Structures are given as structure tokens and as C-alpha cells.
Short mmCIF file of C-alpha atoms and ligand atoms in Angstrom, two decimals:
data_model
loop_
_atom_site.label_atom_id
_atom_site.label_comp_id
_atom_site.label_asym_id
_atom_site.label_seq_id
_atom_site.Cartn_x
_atom_site.Cartn_y
_atom_site.Cartn_z
CA MET A 178 -11.15 -12.71 15.68
CA SER A 179 -12.05 -14.53 18.89
CA ALA A 180 -11.01 -18.05 19.94
CA SER A 181 -14.67 -19.10 19.86
CA GLN A 182 -15.07 -17.93 16.25
CA LEU A 183 -12.01 -19.94 15.29
CA GLN A 184 -13.34 -23.00 17.14
CA ARG A 185 -16.73 -22.63 15.44
CA ALA A 186 -15.05 -22.51 12.03
CA ALA A 187 -13.03 -25.63 12.90
CA ASP A 188 -16.19 -27.47 14.01
CA VAL A 189 -18.02 -26.58 10.79
CA LEU A 190 -15.04 -27.58 8.67
CA ARG A 191 -14.51 -30.87 10.51
CA ARG A 192 -18.05 -31.93 9.56
CA SER A 193 -17.68 -30.84 5.92
CA LYS A 194 -18.07 -33.50 3.23
CA HIS A 195 -17.58 -31.24 0.22
CA LEU A 196 -15.33 -28.28 0.93
CA VAL A 197 -14.46 -25.62 -1.64
CA VAL A 198 -11.70 -23.13 -0.77
CA LEU A 199 -11.88 -19.99 -2.89
CA THR A 200 -8.64 -18.02 -2.83
CA GLY A 201 -7.52 -14.66 -4.14
CA ALA A 202 -4.38 -12.55 -4.16
CA GLY A 203 -4.40 -12.06 -0.37
CA MET A 204 -3.63 -15.78 -0.06
CA SER A 205 -0.20 -15.19 -1.62
CA LYS A 206 0.63 -11.87 0.01
CA GLU A 207 2.61 -13.46 2.83
CA SER A 208 4.67 -15.23 0.15
CA GLY A 209 5.76 -11.77 -0.99
CA ILE A 210 3.48 -11.48 -4.03
CA PRO A 211 1.58 -8.18 -4.10
CA THR A 212 -2.21 -8.11 -4.26
CA PHE A 213 -4.04 -6.08 -6.90
CA ARG A 214 -6.17 -3.63 -4.96
CA ASP A 215 -4.08 -2.62 -1.93
CA ALA A 216 -4.25 1.17 -1.83
CA PHE A 217 -0.48 1.78 -2.13
CA GLU A 218 1.42 -1.38 -2.92
CA GLY A 219 -1.27 -3.16 -4.96
CA MET A 220 -0.52 -4.02 -8.57
CA TRP A 221 -3.37 -1.84 -9.88
CA ALA A 222 -2.18 1.14 -7.81
CA ARG A 223 1.03 1.11 -9.84
CA PHE A 224 -0.11 -0.17 -13.23
CA ASP A 225 -3.20 0.40 -15.35
CA PRO A 226 -4.84 -2.98 -16.07
CA GLU A 227 -5.97 -1.62 -19.45
CA GLU A 228 -2.29 -1.21 -20.37
CA VAL A 229 -0.97 -4.59 -19.23
CA ALA A 230 -3.79 -7.07 -18.67
CA THR A 231 -6.02 -7.05 -21.74
CA PRO A 232 -5.69 -8.71 -25.18
CA GLN A 233 -5.96 -5.21 -26.66
CA ALA A 234 -2.91 -4.05 -24.66
CA PHE A 235 -0.97 -7.07 -25.92
CA GLN A 236 -1.95 -6.30 -29.52
CA ARG A 237 -0.89 -2.66 -29.08
CA ASN A 238 2.38 -3.38 -27.34
CA PRO A 239 3.24 -7.10 -27.26
CA ARG A 240 6.82 -6.66 -26.10
CA MET A 241 5.95 -4.44 -23.13
CA VAL A 242 3.15 -6.76 -21.94
CA TRP A 243 5.34 -9.83 -22.44
CA GLU A 244 8.16 -8.26 -20.40
CA TRP A 245 5.75 -7.17 -17.64
CA TYR A 246 4.55 -10.77 -17.24
CA GLU A 247 8.08 -12.18 -17.50
CA ALA A 248 9.13 -9.91 -14.62
CA ARG A 249 6.17 -11.15 -12.57
CA ARG A 250 6.96 -14.74 -13.52
CA LEU A 251 10.54 -14.38 -12.29
CA GLN A 252 9.30 -12.86 -9.02
CA ILE A 253 6.87 -15.75 -8.54
CA ILE A 254 9.53 -18.38 -9.25
CA GLN A 255 11.48 -16.96 -6.28
CA ALA A 256 8.41 -17.02 -3.97
CA GLN A 257 7.67 -19.93 -1.66
CA PRO A 258 4.33 -21.19 -0.33
CA HIS A 259 3.75 -20.06 3.28
CA ALA A 260 2.26 -21.83 6.30
CA GLY A 261 -1.28 -21.04 5.13
CA HIS A 262 -0.78 -22.83 1.80
CA TYR A 263 0.61 -25.87 3.64
CA ALA A 264 -2.28 -25.80 6.12
CA LEU A 265 -4.81 -25.99 3.26
CA ALA A 266 -2.92 -28.90 1.71
CA ALA A 267 -2.90 -30.67 5.10
CA LEU A 268 -6.73 -30.48 5.29
CA GLU A 269 -6.88 -33.23 2.65
CA ALA A 270 -5.77 -35.77 5.27
CA HIS A 271 -8.76 -34.95 7.51
CA LEU A 272 -11.68 -34.15 5.19
CA PRO A 273 -13.26 -36.30 2.46
CA GLN A 274 -13.15 -33.65 -0.28
CA VAL A 275 -11.12 -30.45 -0.47
CA VAL A 276 -11.00 -28.56 -3.77
CA ILE A 277 -9.12 -25.28 -4.10
CA VAL A 278 -10.64 -22.83 -6.58
CA THR A 279 -8.10 -20.08 -7.03
CA GLN A 280 -7.93 -16.79 -8.89
CA ASN A 281 -4.17 -16.84 -8.37
CA ILE A 282 -1.86 -17.58 -11.27
CA ASP A 283 1.21 -18.36 -9.15
CA GLY A 284 0.81 -22.12 -8.70
CA LEU A 285 1.63 -21.92 -4.96
CA HIS A 286 -1.25 -24.18 -3.86
CA LYS A 287 0.06 -27.05 -5.97
CA ARG A 288 3.61 -26.38 -4.85
CA ALA A 289 2.41 -26.68 -1.23
CA GLY A 290 0.89 -30.08 -2.00
CA SER A 291 -2.80 -29.41 -2.67
CA THR A 292 -3.85 -32.07 -5.17
CA ASP A 293 -7.14 -30.71 -6.54
CA VAL A 294 -6.67 -27.11 -7.66
CA ILE A 295 -8.84 -25.29 -10.21
CA GLU A 296 -6.97 -22.31 -11.65
CA LEU A 297 -9.71 -19.96 -12.81
CA HIS A 298 -7.32 -17.33 -14.18
CA GLY A 299 -4.67 -19.65 -15.63
CA ASN A 300 -1.04 -20.11 -14.64
CA ILE A 301 1.77 -17.65 -15.27
CA MET A 302 4.33 -20.44 -15.58
CA GLN A 303 2.69 -21.58 -18.81
CA HIS A 304 2.62 -19.90 -22.23
CA LYS A 305 0.30 -20.32 -25.15
CA CYS A 306 -0.33 -19.16 -28.71
CA PHE A 307 -2.14 -15.79 -28.83
CA ALA A 308 -4.38 -17.19 -31.59
CA ASP A 309 -4.87 -20.55 -29.79
CA CYS A 310 -4.42 -21.99 -33.27
CA GLN A 311 -4.54 -25.66 -32.20
CA GLY A 312 -7.43 -25.27 -29.71
CA ASP A 313 -7.84 -23.39 -26.45
CA PRO A 314 -5.29 -23.35 -24.89
CA THR A 315 -2.52 -24.08 -27.41
CA LEU A 316 0.26 -24.45 -24.84
CA LEU A 317 3.82 -23.73 -25.94
CA ASN A 318 7.13 -24.56 -24.32
CA ILE A 319 8.95 -21.25 -24.66
CA ALA A 320 12.32 -22.85 -23.93
CA GLU A 321 11.94 -24.63 -27.27
CA LEU A 322 11.00 -21.53 -29.29
CA PRO A 323 13.50 -19.35 -31.20
CA GLN A 324 14.44 -16.47 -28.91
CA ASP A 325 15.44 -14.01 -31.64
CA GLU A 326 12.19 -12.10 -31.24
CA ILE A 327 10.32 -10.92 -28.14
CA PRO A 328 7.69 -12.22 -27.68
CA PRO A 329 8.64 -15.46 -29.41
CA ARG A 330 6.33 -16.81 -32.11
CA CYS A 331 4.03 -19.83 -32.16
CA PRO A 332 5.76 -22.54 -34.26
CA HIS A 333 2.38 -23.63 -35.74
CA CYS A 334 0.93 -20.32 -36.97
CA GLY A 335 3.43 -17.53 -36.32
CA ALA A 336 1.22 -15.61 -33.84
CA TYR A 337 2.95 -14.30 -30.74
CA ALA A 338 3.31 -16.45 -27.65
CA ARG A 339 1.68 -15.03 -24.49
CA PRO A 340 1.28 -16.05 -20.85
CA ASN A 341 -1.49 -18.58 -20.19
CA VAL A 342 -3.41 -16.24 -17.91
CA VAL A 343 -6.88 -14.76 -18.18
CA TRP A 344 -6.89 -11.07 -19.05
CA PHE A 345 -9.73 -8.60 -18.62
CA ASN A 346 -12.20 -8.86 -21.53
CA GLU A 347 -11.47 -12.59 -21.86
CA PHE A 348 -13.46 -15.68 -20.93
CA LEU A 349 -12.32 -17.97 -18.15
CA PRO A 350 -11.30 -21.49 -19.17
CA VAL A 351 -14.71 -23.08 -19.75
CA GLY A 352 -14.01 -26.44 -18.10
CA ALA A 353 -12.50 -24.81 -15.01
CA LEU A 354 -15.44 -22.48 -14.49
CA GLU A 355 -18.02 -25.22 -15.11
CA ARG A 356 -16.40 -27.53 -12.57
CA ALA A 357 -16.04 -24.71 -10.02
CA ARG A 358 -19.75 -23.89 -10.37
CA GLU A 359 -20.80 -27.53 -9.99
CA LEU A 360 -18.62 -27.96 -6.92
CA CYS A 361 -19.99 -24.79 -5.35
CA LEU A 362 -23.56 -25.97 -5.85
CA ARG A 363 -22.72 -29.25 -4.10
CA ALA A 364 -20.45 -27.78 -1.38
CA ASP A 365 -21.53 -27.73 2.25
CA VAL A 366 -18.83 -25.23 3.23
CA ILE A 367 -17.00 -22.54 1.26
CA LEU A 368 -13.84 -21.16 2.83
CA ILE A 369 -12.99 -17.83 1.19
CA VAL A 370 -9.46 -16.55 1.67
CA GLY A 371 -7.91 -13.27 0.56
CA THR A 372 -10.20 -11.99 -2.15
CA SER A 373 -11.85 -8.59 -2.49
CA GLY A 374 -14.77 -10.29 -4.23
CA VAL A 375 -15.11 -7.72 -6.98
CA VAL A 376 -13.97 -9.60 -10.08
CA GLN A 377 -16.58 -11.69 -11.88
CA PRO A 378 -17.34 -14.49 -12.41
CA ALA A 379 -15.16 -15.76 -9.52
CA ALA A 380 -16.86 -13.39 -7.08
CA SER A 381 -20.27 -14.92 -7.81
CA LEU A 382 -19.25 -18.43 -6.73
CA PRO A 383 -19.90 -17.92 -2.99
CA TYR A 384 -23.32 -16.42 -3.81
CA LEU A 385 -24.14 -19.42 -5.97
CA ALA A 386 -23.05 -21.78 -3.20
CA LYS A 387 -25.11 -20.05 -0.53
CA GLN A 388 -28.23 -19.09 -2.47
CA TYR A 389 -28.66 -22.27 -4.44
CA GLY A 390 -26.67 -24.86 -2.51
CA GLY A 391 -27.18 -23.71 1.09
CA ALA A 392 -23.45 -23.74 1.86
CA PHE A 393 -21.96 -22.28 5.04
CA LEU A 394 -19.57 -19.43 4.13
CA ILE A 395 -16.43 -18.61 6.10
CA ASP A 396 -14.38 -15.55 5.10
CA ILE A 397 -10.73 -15.05 6.09
CA ASN A 398 -9.45 -11.57 5.35
CA PRO A 399 -7.85 -8.71 7.31
CA GLU A 400 -10.50 -6.39 5.81
CA HIS A 401 -14.23 -6.46 5.18
CA ASN A 402 -14.81 -7.05 1.48
CA GLU A 403 -17.69 -7.45 -0.99
CA ILE A 404 -18.38 -11.04 0.12
CA THR A 405 -18.16 -10.51 3.91
CA PRO A 406 -21.79 -9.38 4.44
CA MET A 407 -23.22 -12.67 3.18
CA CYS A 408 -20.79 -14.86 5.11
CA ASP A 409 -21.83 -16.86 8.16
CA LEU A 410 -18.48 -16.35 9.84
CA PHE A 411 -15.84 -13.68 9.31
CA LEU A 412 -12.38 -14.51 10.65
CA GLN A 413 -10.52 -11.23 10.57
CA GLY A 414 -6.81 -11.76 9.99
CA THR A 415 -4.29 -13.06 7.50
CA ALA A 416 -4.13 -16.37 5.66
CA GLY A 417 -0.74 -17.21 7.16
CA GLY A 418 -1.93 -16.32 10.66
CA ILE A 419 -5.31 -18.09 10.70
CA LEU A 420 -5.12 -21.14 8.42
CA PRO A 421 -2.40 -23.02 10.37
CA ARG A 422 -4.36 -22.55 13.63
CA LEU A 423 -7.53 -23.71 11.93
CA ALA A 424 -5.84 -26.80 10.46
CA GLU A 425 -4.41 -27.66 13.86
CA LEU A 426 -7.85 -27.47 15.52
CA ILE A 427 -9.34 -29.64 12.76
CA SER A 428 -6.67 -32.31 13.08
CA SER A 429 -6.74 -32.46 16.89
P1 OAD B 31 -7.49 -8.14 -4.65
O1 OAD B 31 -6.18 -7.45 -4.71
O2 OAD B 31 -8.65 -7.46 -5.29
O3 OAD B 31 -7.89 -8.41 -3.13
C1 OAD B 31 -6.99 -8.97 -2.23
C2 OAD B 31 -7.71 -9.24 -0.93
O4 OAD B 31 -6.80 -9.88 -0.05
C3 OAD B 31 -8.21 -7.98 -0.20
O5 OAD B 31 -9.56 -8.20 0.23
C4 OAD B 31 -7.27 -7.87 1.00
O6 OAD B 31 -7.91 -7.31 2.15
C5 OAD B 31 -6.93 -9.33 1.24
N1 OAD B 31 -5.65 -9.57 1.94
C6 OAD B 31 -4.55 -8.78 1.98
N2 OAD B 31 -3.57 -9.37 2.69
C7 OAD B 31 -4.05 -10.57 3.10
C8 OAD B 31 -3.52 -11.67 3.84
N3 OAD B 31 -2.25 -11.64 4.30
N4 OAD B 31 -4.29 -12.73 4.07
C9 OAD B 31 -5.58 -12.79 3.59
N5 OAD B 31 -6.12 -11.78 2.88
C10 OAD B 31 -5.39 -10.70 2.62
O7 OAD B 31 -7.26 -9.62 -5.26
P2 OAD B 31 -8.31 -10.64 -5.85
O8 OAD B 31 -9.61 -10.59 -5.13
O9 OAD B 31 -7.62 -11.94 -5.96
O10 OAD B 31 -7.51 -10.88 -12.15
O11 OAD B 31 -8.51 -10.06 -7.30
C11 OAD B 31 -9.26 -10.80 -8.22
C12 OAD B 31 -8.68 -10.63 -9.61
O12 OAD B 31 -8.50 -9.25 -9.89
C13 OAD B 31 -7.31 -11.20 -9.81
O13 OAD B 31 -7.31 -12.59 -10.06
C14 OAD B 31 -6.80 -10.44 -10.98
C15 OAD B 31 -7.22 -9.06 -10.53
O14 OAD B 31 -7.35 -8.10 -11.48
C16 OAD B 31 -6.98 -10.72 -13.36
O15 OAD B 31 -5.85 -10.28 -13.54
C17 OAD B 31 -7.89 -11.14 -14.47
#
């Protein structure tokens, strides 16, 4: 990435009135949380998503899936936002509208201070009833549930509790996806950070923004990915390396 590319991105962002930042697992990598599709250390190189990240897997083996997510939850509790998360939060002081649309379930954007965050794939810190018996989502406070069984049971209907994340073969939270789509249609700039752009419907948001809304697309990623070819600017590098420099240029 050249200095002039970075300056161009800063100039475009400084003029933005409606900015959407779309983030994926690469955004959290420098916080020590593995991505999914890295060839060796990615989550899906070590685990089969069909065995841990589908409602069918949970029905087959609720305890194993519950414990897999509890282990991830404990890892994420230990993780801290990095300079890139803070840089995105700092943009709110300089631009009229900054909305983060994230596929990440770790809550690090909010912990860094971003105030408008759409969590497309849920949040691993929350739990809900597997049957969503009181409406979707039926959130449960697991600290208040009897712990004599793993997973614990929903106090309303007796179904198992589960993490409030989106699994494969499930719909995204309707309100979150609707709002993300509307914002992308209105956005003048989409900043895409750390996603491989292969998982739908999140991956279609930049296309929607560009094809139907005419947005300018900026991609930050160490690697070319599915979205890179349609982007107006590709800043090759990491979230923690590039975002703080970008925020500094925007604020100066
Ligand atoms: P992936 O693991 O598919 O892609 C991570 C992307 O981050 C890759 O393009 C990497 O090149 C890039 N990357 C790696 N390190 C980076 C860094 N330090 N800074 C910036 N980028 C970096 O993750 P996602 O695209 O988020 O869904 O995956 C989308 C969804 O697939 C996830 O939300 C999850 C997964 O299966 C579900 O579990 C439903």
C-alpha cells in the first residue's frame, strides 16, 4: 500500500456523510481471535462447521457444541480491542454518520467505543432459548439458570439454552439485516475490513452499495479476497496497521 493510496482513502472518508464499515474476522485477528478461513490456523481448518456451527449439530450433540462455544467465549472475554478498533470508534468524532456492520460475534467494536454497531451474526456473550419460545431471540441470563445440566435449560419451555449466534442454515436477525441493507443503499462510502467475502448475505452488502447506491468501496485486507475486484481502492495490510494511520489522516 502506498502513501498516496492511504491519502486518497482519507480524502474520500473525510467527505463521507454516510459511512458503513463492514468488518469480518480479520478485524479481530490482531486481538488474538483466529479467523475462519486461514489455511492453517483458521477455525475451519481445525473444525468442521457442520459439526459445531449448525442447529443440526446442536441437536445431535448439544453438550459438545455448547462446550465449544463456551471455550470460544472464554477466549474472547480475555481478548482486548486493538488500535484498529479504537481508530474506527474515533472516526465518529470527525464524520456525521459511522455505522459498523460486523460479522463478528466478539463485541470488540462496542468495547472499543463504537456506538452504532449492527451485529449480523449475533453476539457470543449472549445466550438464548433454542426454541426461541418467547419470540426471536428469547434471551436468557445463564448465570440465573440451574447449572445441573449442560447445556442448561430454558426456564420457560425446557428447551436447551444456546449461544445467541447465527449458525449455518439459519437466518440472520431480520431487523439487523434490513437496517444494514438500507444503510448500504444510502451509504456514500463502504469501508470493508478483514472479510473473505464468501459468506452470504453479508458478502452481498458491498455489491448492493455499489451497484444500487453508487458507493465508493475501500477494502483493507492483507490478501485479495472475493470483494477486492469490485473495490475502488485496495489498501493491502492489516486492520491494526492501517486503520490508526487512516484515522490520524482524517482527523488532521
Ligand atoms: P474469514 O476467516 O473467511 O476471512 C478473514 C479475512 O480476514 C481474510 O480475507 C483474511 O485475509 C483477512 N485478514 C487476516 N488477518 C487480517 C488482519 N490482521 N487485518 C485485516 N484482515 C485480515 O472471516 P469472515 O469473512 O469474517 O460465520 O467470515 C465470514 C463468516 O464465516 C463468519 O462470520 C463466520 C464464518 O463461518 C458464521 O459462523 C455463521
